[in-house]
Amino acid sequence: MISKEVCFACDEDTHMKSIALLIQKASNFDSSIYIEKDDRRANAKSLLGVMSLGIDSGDRLMVVAEGEDEEAAVELIVDYMADTAKEL
């Protein structure tokens, strides 16, 4: 298992699209991937789960992955979440 903290950087106008792209990116990995905010955890491959965390721009989040491609998964998700504008 590997984990890394990230500050979610997102423009308010593209918030929903940013979350949807996050789900797509996470779904490309075989590993189990979770996003943690405060004391709550959600499956990063579940739109409803991630939305239930109520993530806003500037929130500090923990990305946790476990599986054969866990390192690549965490790196890609953290890089994306740190600067979603470069992907949109």
mmCIF file of C-alpha atoms in Angstrom:
data_model
loop_
_atom_site.group_PDB
_atom_site.id
_atom_site.type_symbol
_atom_site.label_atom_id
_atom_site.label_comp_id
_atom_site.label_asym_id
_atom_site.label_seq_id
_atom_site.Cartn_x
_atom_site.Cartn_y
_atom_site.Cartn_z
ATOM 1 C CA MET A 1 0.000 0.000 0.000
ATOM 2 C CA ILE A 2 1.201 3.468 -0.869
ATOM 3 C CA SER A 3 -0.248 6.878 -0.022
ATOM 4 C CA LYS A 4 0.507 10.511 -0.743
ATOM 5 C CA GLU A 5 -1.028 13.822 0.300
ATOM 6 C CA VAL A 6 -2.109 16.389 -2.283
ATOM 7 C CA CYS A 7 -3.814 19.770 -2.326
ATOM 8 C CA PHE A 8 -6.689 19.647 -4.846
ATOM 9 C CA ALA A 9 -6.293 22.557 -7.268
ATOM 10 C CA CYS A 10 -9.378 23.181 -9.342
ATOM 11 C CA ASP A 11 -11.186 26.070 -10.973
ATOM 12 C CA GLU A 12 -14.788 26.389 -9.713
ATOM 13 C CA ASP A 13 -16.083 26.525 -13.295
ATOM 14 C CA THR A 14 -14.602 23.105 -14.118
ATOM 15 C CA HIS A 15 -15.057 21.358 -10.748
ATOM 16 C CA MET A 16 -17.475 18.656 -11.951
ATOM 17 C CA LYS A 17 -15.450 17.930 -15.084
ATOM 18 C CA SER A 18 -12.297 17.658 -12.970
ATOM 19 C CA ILE A 19 -13.932 15.087 -10.693
ATOM 20 C CA ALA A 20 -15.238 13.102 -13.690
ATOM 21 C CA LEU A 21 -11.753 13.011 -15.235
ATOM 22 C CA LEU A 22 -10.323 11.875 -11.899
ATOM 23 C CA ILE A 23 -12.707 8.896 -11.921
ATOM 24 C CA GLN A 24 -11.706 8.027 -15.499
ATOM 25 C CA LYS A 25 -8.009 8.146 -14.650
ATOM 26 C CA ALA A 26 -8.429 6.011 -11.534
ATOM 27 C CA SER A 27 -10.510 3.454 -13.446
ATOM 28 C CA ASN A 28 -7.578 2.746 -15.782
ATOM 29 C CA PHE A 29 -5.639 1.083 -12.951
ATOM 30 C CA ASP A 30 -6.022 -2.424 -11.543
ATOM 31 C CA SER A 31 -5.137 -1.280 -8.020
ATOM 32 C CA SER A 32 -7.724 -0.281 -5.440
ATOM 33 C CA ILE A 33 -7.531 3.506 -5.149
ATOM 34 C CA TYR A 34 -9.082 5.640 -2.430
ATOM 35 C CA ILE A 35 -9.371 9.352 -1.757
ATOM 36 C CA GLU A 36 -9.431 10.397 1.896
ATOM 37 C CA LYS A 37 -10.680 13.732 3.218
ATOM 38 C CA ASP A 38 -10.672 14.344 6.945
ATOM 39 C CA ASP A 39 -11.905 11.048 8.439
ATOM 40 C CA ARG A 40 -13.831 9.891 5.343
ATOM 41 C CA ARG A 41 -12.702 7.608 2.543
ATOM 42 C CA ALA A 42 -14.152 6.990 -0.918
ATOM 43 C CA ASN A 43 -13.357 4.681 -3.803
ATOM 44 C CA ALA A 44 -11.627 6.865 -6.420
ATOM 45 C CA LYS A 45 -13.325 4.836 -9.172
ATOM 46 C CA SER A 46 -16.818 5.747 -7.921
ATOM 47 C CA LEU A 47 -18.306 9.079 -8.972
ATOM 48 C CA LEU A 48 -20.911 8.946 -6.212
ATOM 49 C CA GLY A 49 -18.278 8.036 -3.624
ATOM 50 C CA VAL A 50 -15.910 10.838 -4.581
ATOM 51 C CA MET A 51 -18.762 13.359 -4.781
ATOM 52 C CA SER A 52 -19.864 12.344 -1.269
ATOM 53 C CA LEU A 53 -16.562 13.665 0.112
ATOM 54 C CA GLY A 54 -17.543 17.214 -0.830
ATOM 55 C CA ILE A 55 -14.129 18.059 -2.254
ATOM 56 C CA ASP A 56 -13.427 21.735 -2.900
ATOM 57 C CA SER A 57 -10.436 23.461 -4.445
ATOM 58 C CA GLY A 58 -7.710 23.872 -1.849
ATOM 59 C CA ASP A 59 -8.694 20.785 0.173
ATOM 60 C CA ARG A 60 -5.866 18.589 1.461
ATOM 61 C CA LEU A 61 -6.526 15.005 0.406
ATOM 62 C CA MET A 62 -4.780 11.672 0.795
ATOM 63 C CA VAL A 63 -4.560 9.357 -2.209
ATOM 64 C CA VAL A 64 -4.156 5.706 -1.194
ATOM 65 C CA ALA A 65 -3.608 2.766 -3.541
ATOM 66 C CA GLU A 66 -3.000 -0.932 -3.120
ATOM 67 C CA GLY A 67 -2.214 -3.363 -5.897
ATOM 68 C CA GLU A 68 0.200 -4.227 -8.663
ATOM 69 C CA ASP A 69 0.258 -0.735 -10.199
ATOM 70 C CA GLU A 70 -0.159 1.247 -6.976
ATOM 71 C CA GLU A 71 2.879 3.498 -7.435
ATOM 72 C CA ALA A 72 1.892 4.568 -10.945
ATOM 73 C CA ALA A 73 -1.708 5.079 -9.810
ATOM 74 C CA VAL A 74 -0.809 7.352 -6.900
ATOM 75 C CA GLU A 75 1.667 9.380 -8.946
ATOM 76 C CA LEU A 76 -0.761 9.974 -11.805
ATOM 77 C CA ILE A 77 -3.720 10.818 -9.552
ATOM 78 C CA VAL A 78 -1.665 13.144 -7.326
ATOM 79 C CA ASP A 79 -0.136 14.923 -10.328
ATOM 80 C CA TYR A 80 -3.583 15.382 -11.857
ATOM 81 C CA MET A 81 -5.211 16.614 -8.641
ATOM 82 C CA ALA A 82 -2.422 19.102 -7.982
ATOM 83 C CA ASP A 83 -3.107 20.863 -11.285
ATOM 84 C CA THR A 84 -6.363 19.863 -12.964
ATOM 85 C CA ALA A 85 -6.216 22.913 -15.262
ATOM 86 C CA LYS A 86 -3.449 21.387 -17.368
ATOM 87 C CA GLU A 87 -5.777 18.487 -18.270
ATOM 88 C CA LEU A 88 -8.848 20.516 -19.244
#
